[in-house]
Coordinates of C-alpha atoms and ligand atoms in Angstrom, one line a residue:
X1 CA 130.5 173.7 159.6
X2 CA 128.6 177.0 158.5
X3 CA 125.3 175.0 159.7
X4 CA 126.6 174.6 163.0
X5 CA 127.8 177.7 163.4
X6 CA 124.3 179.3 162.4
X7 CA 122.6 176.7 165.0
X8 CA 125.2 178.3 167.2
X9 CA 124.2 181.3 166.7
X10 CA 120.2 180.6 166.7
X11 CA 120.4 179.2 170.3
X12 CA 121.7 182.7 171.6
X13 CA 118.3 184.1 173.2
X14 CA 118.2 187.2 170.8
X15 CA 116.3 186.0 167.5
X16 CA 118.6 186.3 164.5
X17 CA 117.1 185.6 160.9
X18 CA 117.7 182.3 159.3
X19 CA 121.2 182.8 157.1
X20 CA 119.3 182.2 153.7
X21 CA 115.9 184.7 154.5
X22 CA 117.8 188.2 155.0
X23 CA 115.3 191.0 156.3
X24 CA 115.1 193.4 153.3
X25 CA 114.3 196.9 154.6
X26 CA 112.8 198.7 151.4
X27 CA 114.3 202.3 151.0
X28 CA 111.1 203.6 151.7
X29 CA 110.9 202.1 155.2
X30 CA 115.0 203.1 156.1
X31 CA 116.7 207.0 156.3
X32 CA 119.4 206.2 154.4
X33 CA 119.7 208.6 151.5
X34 CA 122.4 208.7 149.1
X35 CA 122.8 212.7 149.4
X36 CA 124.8 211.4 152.6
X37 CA 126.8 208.8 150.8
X38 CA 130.4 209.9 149.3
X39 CA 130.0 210.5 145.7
X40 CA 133.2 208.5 145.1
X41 CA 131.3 206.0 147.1
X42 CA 128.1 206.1 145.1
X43 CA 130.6 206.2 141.9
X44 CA 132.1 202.9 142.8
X45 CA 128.8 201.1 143.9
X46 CA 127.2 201.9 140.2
X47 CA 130.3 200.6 138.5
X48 CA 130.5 197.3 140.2
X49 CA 126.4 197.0 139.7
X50 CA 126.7 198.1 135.9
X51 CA 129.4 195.3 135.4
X52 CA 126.9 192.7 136.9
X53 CA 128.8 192.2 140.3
X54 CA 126.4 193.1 143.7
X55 CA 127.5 196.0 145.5
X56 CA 126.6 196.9 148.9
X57 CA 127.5 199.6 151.1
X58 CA 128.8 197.9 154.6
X59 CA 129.8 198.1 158.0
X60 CA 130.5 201.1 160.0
X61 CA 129.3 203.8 157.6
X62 CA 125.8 201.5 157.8
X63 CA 125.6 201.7 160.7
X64 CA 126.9 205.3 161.6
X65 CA 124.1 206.4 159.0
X66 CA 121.1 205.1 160.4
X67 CA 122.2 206.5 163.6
X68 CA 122.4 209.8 162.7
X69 CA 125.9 209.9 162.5
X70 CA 128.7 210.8 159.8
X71 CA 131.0 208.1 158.5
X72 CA 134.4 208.4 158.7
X73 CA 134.5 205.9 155.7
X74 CA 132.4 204.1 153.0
X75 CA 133.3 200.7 152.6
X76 CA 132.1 198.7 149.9
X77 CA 131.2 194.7 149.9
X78 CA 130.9 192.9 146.5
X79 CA 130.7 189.5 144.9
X80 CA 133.4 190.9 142.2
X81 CA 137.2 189.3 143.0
X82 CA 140.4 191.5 143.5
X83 CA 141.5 191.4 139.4
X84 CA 137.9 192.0 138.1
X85 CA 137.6 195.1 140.4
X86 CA 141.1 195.9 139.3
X87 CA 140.1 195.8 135.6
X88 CA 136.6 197.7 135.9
X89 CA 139.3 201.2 137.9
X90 CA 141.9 202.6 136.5
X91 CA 142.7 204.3 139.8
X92 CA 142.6 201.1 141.7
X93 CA 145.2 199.1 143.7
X94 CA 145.1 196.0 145.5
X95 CA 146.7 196.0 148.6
X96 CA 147.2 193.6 151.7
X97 CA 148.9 190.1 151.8
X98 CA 146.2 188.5 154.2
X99 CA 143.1 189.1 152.4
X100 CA 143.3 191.4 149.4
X101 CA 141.4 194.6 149.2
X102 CA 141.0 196.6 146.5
X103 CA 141.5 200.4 147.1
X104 CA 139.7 202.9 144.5
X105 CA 141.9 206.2 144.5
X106 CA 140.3 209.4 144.5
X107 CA 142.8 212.1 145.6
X108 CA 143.6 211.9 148.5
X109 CA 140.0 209.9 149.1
X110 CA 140.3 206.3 148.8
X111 CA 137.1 203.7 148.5
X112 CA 138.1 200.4 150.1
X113 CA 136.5 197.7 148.4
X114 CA 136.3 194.2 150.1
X115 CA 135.5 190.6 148.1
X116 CA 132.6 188.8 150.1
X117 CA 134.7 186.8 152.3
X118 CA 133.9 184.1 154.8
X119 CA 134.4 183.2 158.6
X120 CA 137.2 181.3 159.9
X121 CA 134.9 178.7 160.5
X122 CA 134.6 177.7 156.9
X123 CA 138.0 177.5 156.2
X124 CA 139.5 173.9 156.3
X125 CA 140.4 172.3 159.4
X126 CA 143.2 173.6 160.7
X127 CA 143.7 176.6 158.5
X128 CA 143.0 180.0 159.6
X129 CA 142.8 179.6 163.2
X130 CA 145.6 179.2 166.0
X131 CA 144.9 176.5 168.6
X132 CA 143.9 178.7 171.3
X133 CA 140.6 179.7 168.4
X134 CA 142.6 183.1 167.5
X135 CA 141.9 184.0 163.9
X136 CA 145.5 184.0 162.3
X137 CA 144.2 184.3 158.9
X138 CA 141.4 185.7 157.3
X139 CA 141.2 185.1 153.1
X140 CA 139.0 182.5 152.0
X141 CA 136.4 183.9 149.9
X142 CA 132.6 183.5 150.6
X143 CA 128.8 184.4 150.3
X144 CA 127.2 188.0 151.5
X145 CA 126.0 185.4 154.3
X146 CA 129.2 184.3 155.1
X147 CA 130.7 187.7 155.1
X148 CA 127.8 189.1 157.2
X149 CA 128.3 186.5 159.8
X150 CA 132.0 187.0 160.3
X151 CA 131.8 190.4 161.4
X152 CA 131.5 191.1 165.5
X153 CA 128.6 193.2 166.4
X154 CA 125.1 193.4 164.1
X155 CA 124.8 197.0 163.8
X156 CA 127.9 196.7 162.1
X157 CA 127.0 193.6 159.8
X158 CA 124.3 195.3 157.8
X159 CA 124.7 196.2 154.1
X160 CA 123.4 198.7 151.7
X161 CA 122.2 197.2 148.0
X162 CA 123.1 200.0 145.3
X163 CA 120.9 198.0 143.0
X164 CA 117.3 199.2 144.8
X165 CA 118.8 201.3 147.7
X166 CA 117.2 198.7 150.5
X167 CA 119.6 197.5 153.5
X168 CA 119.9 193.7 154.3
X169 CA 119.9 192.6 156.8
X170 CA 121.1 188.8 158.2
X171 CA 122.2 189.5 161.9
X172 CA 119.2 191.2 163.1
X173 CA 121.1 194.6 163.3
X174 CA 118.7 196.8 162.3
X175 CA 116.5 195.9 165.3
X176 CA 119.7 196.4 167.5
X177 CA 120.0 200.0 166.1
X178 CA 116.7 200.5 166.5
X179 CA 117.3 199.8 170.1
X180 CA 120.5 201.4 169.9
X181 CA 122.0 197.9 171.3
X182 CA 125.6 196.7 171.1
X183 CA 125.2 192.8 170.8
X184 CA 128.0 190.2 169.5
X185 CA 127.1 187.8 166.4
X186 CA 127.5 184.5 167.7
X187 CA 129.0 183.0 171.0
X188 CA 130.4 186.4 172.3
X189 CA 132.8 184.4 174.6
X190 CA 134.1 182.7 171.4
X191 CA 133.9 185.7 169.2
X192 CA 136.0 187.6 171.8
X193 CA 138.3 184.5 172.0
X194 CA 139.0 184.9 168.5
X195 CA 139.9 188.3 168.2
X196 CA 140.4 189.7 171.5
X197 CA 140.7 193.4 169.7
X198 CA 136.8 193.0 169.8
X199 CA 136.8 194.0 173.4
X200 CA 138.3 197.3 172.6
X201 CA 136.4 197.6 169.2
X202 CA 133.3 196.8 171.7
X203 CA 133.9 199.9 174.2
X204 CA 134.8 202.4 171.4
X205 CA 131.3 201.8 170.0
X206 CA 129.2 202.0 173.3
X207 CA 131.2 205.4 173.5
X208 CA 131.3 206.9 170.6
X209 CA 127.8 205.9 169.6
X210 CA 126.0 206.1 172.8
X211 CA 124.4 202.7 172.4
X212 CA 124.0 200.1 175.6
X213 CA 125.3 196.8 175.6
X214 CA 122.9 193.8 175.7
X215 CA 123.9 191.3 178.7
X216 CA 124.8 188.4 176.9
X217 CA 127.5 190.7 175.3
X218 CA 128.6 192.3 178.2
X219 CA 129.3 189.3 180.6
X220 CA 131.8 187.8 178.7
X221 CA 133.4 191.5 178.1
X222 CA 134.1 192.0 182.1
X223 CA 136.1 188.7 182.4
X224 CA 138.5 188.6 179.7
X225 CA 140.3 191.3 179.8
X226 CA 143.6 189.2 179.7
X227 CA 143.3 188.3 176.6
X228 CA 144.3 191.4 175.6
X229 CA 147.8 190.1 176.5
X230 CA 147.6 187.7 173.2
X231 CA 147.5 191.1 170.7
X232 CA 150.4 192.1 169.2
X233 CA 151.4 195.7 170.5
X234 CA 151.2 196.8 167.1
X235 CA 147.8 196.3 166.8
X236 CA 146.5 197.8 170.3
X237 CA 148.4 201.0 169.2
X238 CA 146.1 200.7 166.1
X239 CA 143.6 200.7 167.9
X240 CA 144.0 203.2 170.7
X241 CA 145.1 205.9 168.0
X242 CA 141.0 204.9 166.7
X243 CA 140.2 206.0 170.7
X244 CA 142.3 208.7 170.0
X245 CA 140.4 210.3 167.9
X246 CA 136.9 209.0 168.5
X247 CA 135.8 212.6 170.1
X248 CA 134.7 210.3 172.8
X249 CA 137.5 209.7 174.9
X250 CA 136.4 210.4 178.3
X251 CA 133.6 207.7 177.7
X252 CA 135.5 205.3 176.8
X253 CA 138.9 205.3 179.5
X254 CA 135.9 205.7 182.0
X255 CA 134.2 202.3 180.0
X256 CA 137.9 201.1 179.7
X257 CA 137.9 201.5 183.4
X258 CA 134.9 199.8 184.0
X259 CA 135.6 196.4 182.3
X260 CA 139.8 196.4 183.7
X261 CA 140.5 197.1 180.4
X262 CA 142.8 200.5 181.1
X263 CA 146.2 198.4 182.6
X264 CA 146.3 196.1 179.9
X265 CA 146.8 199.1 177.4
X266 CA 148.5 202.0 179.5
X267 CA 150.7 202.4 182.5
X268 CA 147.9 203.9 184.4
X269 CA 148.2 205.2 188.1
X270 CA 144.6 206.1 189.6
X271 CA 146.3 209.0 190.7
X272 CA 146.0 210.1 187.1
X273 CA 142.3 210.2 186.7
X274 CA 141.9 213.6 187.5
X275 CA 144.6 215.3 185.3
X276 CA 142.8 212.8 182.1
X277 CA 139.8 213.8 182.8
X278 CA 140.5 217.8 182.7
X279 CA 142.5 216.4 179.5
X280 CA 139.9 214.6 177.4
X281 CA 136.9 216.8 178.1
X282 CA 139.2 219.3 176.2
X283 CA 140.4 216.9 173.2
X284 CA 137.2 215.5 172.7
X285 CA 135.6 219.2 172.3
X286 CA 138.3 219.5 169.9
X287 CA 137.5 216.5 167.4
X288 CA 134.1 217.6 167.4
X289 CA 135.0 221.0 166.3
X290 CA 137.2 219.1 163.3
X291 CA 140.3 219.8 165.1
X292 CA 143.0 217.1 165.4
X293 CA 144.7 215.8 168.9
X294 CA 148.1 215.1 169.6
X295 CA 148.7 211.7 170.4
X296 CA 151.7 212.4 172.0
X297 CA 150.6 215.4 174.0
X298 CA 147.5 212.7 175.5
X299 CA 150.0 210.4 176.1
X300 CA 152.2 212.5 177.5
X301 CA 149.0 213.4 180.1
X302 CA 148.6 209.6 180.6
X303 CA 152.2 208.8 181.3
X304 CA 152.4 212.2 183.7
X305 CA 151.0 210.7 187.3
X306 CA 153.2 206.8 186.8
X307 CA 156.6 209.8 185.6
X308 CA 155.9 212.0 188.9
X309 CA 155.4 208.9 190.7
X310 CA 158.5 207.6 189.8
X311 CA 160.6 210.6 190.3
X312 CA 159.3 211.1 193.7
X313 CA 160.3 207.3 194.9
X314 CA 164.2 208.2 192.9
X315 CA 164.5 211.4 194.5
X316 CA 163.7 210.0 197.8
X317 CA 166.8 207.4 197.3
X318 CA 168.8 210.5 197.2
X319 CA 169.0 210.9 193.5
X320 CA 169.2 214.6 191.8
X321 CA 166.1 216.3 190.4
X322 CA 167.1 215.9 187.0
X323 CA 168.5 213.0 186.7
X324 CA 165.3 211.3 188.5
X325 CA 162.9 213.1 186.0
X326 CA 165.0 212.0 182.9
X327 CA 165.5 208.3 184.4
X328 CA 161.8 208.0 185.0
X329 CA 160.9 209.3 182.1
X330 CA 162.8 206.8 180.0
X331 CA 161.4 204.2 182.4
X332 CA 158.3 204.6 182.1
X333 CA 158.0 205.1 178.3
X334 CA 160.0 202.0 177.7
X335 CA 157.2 200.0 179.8
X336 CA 154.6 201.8 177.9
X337 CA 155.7 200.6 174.8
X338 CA 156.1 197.5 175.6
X339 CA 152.6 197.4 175.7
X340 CA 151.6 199.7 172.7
X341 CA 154.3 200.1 170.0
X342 CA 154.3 204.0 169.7
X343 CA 156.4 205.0 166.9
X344 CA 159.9 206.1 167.7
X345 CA 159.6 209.9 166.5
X346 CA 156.1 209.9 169.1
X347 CA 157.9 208.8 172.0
X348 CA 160.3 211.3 171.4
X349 CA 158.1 214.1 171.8
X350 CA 156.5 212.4 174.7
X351 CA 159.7 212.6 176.5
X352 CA 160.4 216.7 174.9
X353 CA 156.8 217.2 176.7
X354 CA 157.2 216.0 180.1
X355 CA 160.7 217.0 180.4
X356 CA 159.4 220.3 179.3
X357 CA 157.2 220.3 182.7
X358 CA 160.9 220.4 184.4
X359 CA 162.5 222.7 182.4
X360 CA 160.0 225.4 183.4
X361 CA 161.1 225.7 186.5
X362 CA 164.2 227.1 185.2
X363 CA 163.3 230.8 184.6
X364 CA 165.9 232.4 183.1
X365 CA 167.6 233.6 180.0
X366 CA 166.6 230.0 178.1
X367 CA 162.9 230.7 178.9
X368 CA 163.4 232.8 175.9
X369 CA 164.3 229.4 174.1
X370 CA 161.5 227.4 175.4
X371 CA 159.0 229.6 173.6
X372 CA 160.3 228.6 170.2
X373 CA 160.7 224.9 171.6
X374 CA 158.4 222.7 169.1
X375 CA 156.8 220.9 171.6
X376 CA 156.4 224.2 174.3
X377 CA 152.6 224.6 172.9
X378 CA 151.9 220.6 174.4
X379 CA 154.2 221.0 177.5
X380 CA 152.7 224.5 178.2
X381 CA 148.6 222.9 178.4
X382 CA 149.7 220.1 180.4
X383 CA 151.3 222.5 183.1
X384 CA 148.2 224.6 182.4
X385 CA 146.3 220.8 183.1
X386 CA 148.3 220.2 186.3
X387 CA 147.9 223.8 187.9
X388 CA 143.8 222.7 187.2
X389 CA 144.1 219.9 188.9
X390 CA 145.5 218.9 192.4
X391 CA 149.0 220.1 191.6
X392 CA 150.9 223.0 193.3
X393 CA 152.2 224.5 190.3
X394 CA 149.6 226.8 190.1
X395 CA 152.0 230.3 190.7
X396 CA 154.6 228.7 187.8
X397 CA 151.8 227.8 185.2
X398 CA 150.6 231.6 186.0
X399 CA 154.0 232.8 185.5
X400 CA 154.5 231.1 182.1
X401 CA 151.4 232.4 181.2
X402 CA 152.1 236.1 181.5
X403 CA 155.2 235.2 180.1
X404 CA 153.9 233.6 177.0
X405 CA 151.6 236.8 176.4
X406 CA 153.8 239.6 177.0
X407 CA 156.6 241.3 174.6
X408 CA 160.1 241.1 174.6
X409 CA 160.9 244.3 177.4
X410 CA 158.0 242.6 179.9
X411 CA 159.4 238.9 179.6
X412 CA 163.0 240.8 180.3
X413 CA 161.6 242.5 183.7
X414 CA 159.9 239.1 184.1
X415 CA 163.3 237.8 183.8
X416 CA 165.0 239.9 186.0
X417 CA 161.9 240.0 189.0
X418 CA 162.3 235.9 189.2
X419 CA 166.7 236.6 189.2
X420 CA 166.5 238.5 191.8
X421 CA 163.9 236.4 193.8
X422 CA 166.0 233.5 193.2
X423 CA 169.3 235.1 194.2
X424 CA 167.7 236.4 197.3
X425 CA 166.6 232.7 198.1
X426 CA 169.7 231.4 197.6
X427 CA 171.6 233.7 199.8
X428 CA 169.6 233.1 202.4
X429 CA 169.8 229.3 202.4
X430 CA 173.7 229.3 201.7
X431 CA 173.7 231.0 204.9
X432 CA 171.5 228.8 206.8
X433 CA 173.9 226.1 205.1
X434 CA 176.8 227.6 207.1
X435 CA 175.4 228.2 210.2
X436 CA 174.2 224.4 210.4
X437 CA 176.0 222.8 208.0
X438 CA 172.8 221.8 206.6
X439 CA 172.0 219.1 203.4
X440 CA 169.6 220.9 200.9
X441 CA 166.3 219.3 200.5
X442 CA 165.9 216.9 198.3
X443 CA 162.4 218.9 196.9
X444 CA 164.1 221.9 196.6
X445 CA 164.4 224.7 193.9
X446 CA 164.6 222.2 190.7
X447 CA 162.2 219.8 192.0
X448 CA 158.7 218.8 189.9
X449 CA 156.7 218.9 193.5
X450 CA 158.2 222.2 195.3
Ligands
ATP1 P1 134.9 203.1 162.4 O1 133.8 204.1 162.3 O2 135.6 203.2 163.7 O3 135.7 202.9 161.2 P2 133.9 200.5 161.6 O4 132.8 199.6 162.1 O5 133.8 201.0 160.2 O6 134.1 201.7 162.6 P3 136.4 199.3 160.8 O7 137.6 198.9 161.6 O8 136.5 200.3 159.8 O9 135.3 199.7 161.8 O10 135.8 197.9 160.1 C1 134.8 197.9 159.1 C2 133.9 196.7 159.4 O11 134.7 195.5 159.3 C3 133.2 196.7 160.7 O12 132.0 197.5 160.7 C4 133.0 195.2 160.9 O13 131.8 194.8 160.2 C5 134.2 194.6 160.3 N1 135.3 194.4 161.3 C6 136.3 195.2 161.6 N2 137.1 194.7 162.5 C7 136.5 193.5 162.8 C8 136.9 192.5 163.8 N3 138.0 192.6 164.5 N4 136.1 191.4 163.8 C9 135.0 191.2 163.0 N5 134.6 192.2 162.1 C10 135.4 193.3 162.1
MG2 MG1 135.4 202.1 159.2

């Protein structure tokens, strides 16, 4: 079986090294130095190694390291099993009930330490993969081969040996990061067949990394977007929170975009493009200062064009104002998470934040309130957002921001300026309601789109 798959993965046009003669990249022909690496990290490799077990830095920090970029996380691959890395840390736990990991506990810093473990493809027939070729499990135990080739892309199958500080190398990644390349191991139709999370995994990369992807990769990547619809929404939410916060955002809806990725994942309108953009230009400056983004508050700016969208088409069927924005609201997040399963507490302040954006119209004495709402800070930038972009809220998102800046006496005069030009307009229209016995417009005072 494992031959097969290697002459599987030999017949792809890109050379990759035969699965017993790894590439060895001496240290003093690689930049990885171990100033970069985690101490904890560094502590855990020279444990394993002084026990006699192989230890090997792996995957994305690898990879983020020769590129010139920091890792979020030091993984650590090693020949030692779960209860002998158990018994060399006191501080360790094993967790996980499909393949067992053990995690070293430093603080609040935690090592993840992986057994060598090998690709579906070894396991027995019929165990480990569903009959459409999904991986369902994942926990036989193999070779540093094996546990090279069942990773997805090269530059993330390429491992760091504590014992003489050289990388190996069995994929051929290191000439992929030399040529800043995405490219699958294997088939990449079959790859992406068997774990269809790979095609997000795939676009997060090219983004975040600013790497191209080879064409043998990519071909396979614009077609099968509907696989998406086999991953559990628990999962994709996993893995769009890792979007979330890859400070590369705007790359990768754009790339999301690109290969009809973006429906599968979001109720998306196009009409939203503009309002995301002006969004994500600003988050993603913020992760790169260290800051953190609010999931809620970006989904909240996702959700904002299908909401609006939907209000409009309720209020046209001769429903109120508010009861359209709160129906939509719940509509639309219930669709969404459908999709993605955003936790209950998240969706909640999705809905506080876009009803916020109706609640502002409201100027009076609960303005006061709003101020001290908990989610005022979100709802306030994305009516700051919509005033940027086409929308004509442009005099309201000025008013809230004087109103945000000034002290107690100058928000009362506010107060008492908008009372009176409110009063003033209703007078006026009660009496144009007499004289023609007139219906009020459905977009009037209260409405989102006044
Ligand atoms: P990040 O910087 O986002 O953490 P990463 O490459 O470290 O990127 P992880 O999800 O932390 O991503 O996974 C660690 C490693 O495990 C990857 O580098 C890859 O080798 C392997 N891996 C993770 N997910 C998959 C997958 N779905 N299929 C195959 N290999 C995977
Ligand atoms: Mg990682």
């Amino acid at each position: 079986m494992l031959k097969n798959f290697v002459t599987a993965i030999t017949k792809t046009k890109t050379p990759v090294k035969n699965k017993l003669e790894p590439l060895i990249i001496p240290r003093a022909e690689h930049t990885i130095s171990r100033s970069a690496i985690s101490r904890n990290a560094l502590k855990v490799l020279y444990r394993l190694h002084e026990a006699g077990f192989n230890a090997y830095l792996v995957g994305g920090c690898v990879r983020d390291l020769l590129l010139g970029h920091t890792p979020k996380d030091f993984d650590i691959g090693t020949n030692a099993r779960p209860e002998e890395i158990r018994n060399l840390f006191k501080n360790c736990r094993l967790i996980g009930k499909r393949f067992r990991l053990a995690h070293i506990l430093f603080g609040h810093d935690v090592i993840e330490v992986a057994t060598f473990r090998t690709h579906h493809e070894n396991a027995q027939e019929g165990q480990g993969k569903s009959h459409q070729g999904m991986i369902v499990r994942d926990n036989v135990y193999g070779t540093i081969e094996d546990d090279a080739i069942r990773r997805d892309f090269r530059i993330n199958a390429l491992y760091y040996n504590i014992a003489d500080y050289s990388i190996v190398d069995f994929v051929g990644g290191m000439q992929d990061i030399k040529e800043k390349a995405l490219h699958m191991i294997g088939d990449p139709t079959k790859r992406f067949l068997e774990d269809p999370v790979r095609l997000l995994r795939a676009v997060r990369f090219l983004a975040k990394l600013n790497i191209h992807i080879t064409p043998e990769t990519e071909e396979p990547l614009m077609k099968l977007s509907h696989l998406l619809d086999q991953v559990s929404p628990a999962r994709l939410y996993q893995e769009i929170l890792k979007i979330f916060q890859s400070g590369a955002m705007l790359s990768t809806m754009n790339l999301l975009q690109k290969y009809h990725l973006i429906s599968k994942l979001f109720i998306y309108s196009n009409a939203s493009k503009t309002l995301l953009n002006a969004a994500l230009v600003n988050a993603d400056q913020r992760v790169r200062e260290g800051k953190t983004v609010s999931p809620a508050f970006l989904f909240a700016v996702i959700l904002w064009k299908p909401i609006s969208e939907q209000v409009i088409h309720l209020e046209s069927e001769g429903m109120s104002a508010y009861i359209a924005v709160e129906k939509s609201i719940q509509h639309i997040i219930k669709q969404q998470t459908e999709r993605l399963t955003i936790p209950r507490v998240m969706q909640f302040s999705i809905r506080e934040i876009c009803l916020l954006q109706h609640r502002f119209y409201r100027r009076g004495r609960e303005s006061h309130l709003l101020l001290e709402h908990p989610r005022f800070r979100a709802g306030y930038d994305l009516l700051l957002l919509r005033a940027q972009t086409e929308e004509p809220v442009q005099e309201l998102a000025e008013w809230w921001k004087q109103f945000h800046s000034a002290t107690y006496d100058q928000r009362e005069k506010m107060l008492k300026e908008i009372h009176r030009t409110v009063n003033a307009k209703k007078k006026s229209r009660r009496r144009r309601k007499k004289r023609k016995n007139h219906r009020i417009p459905i977009n009037s005072n209260n409405s989102l789109f006044k």
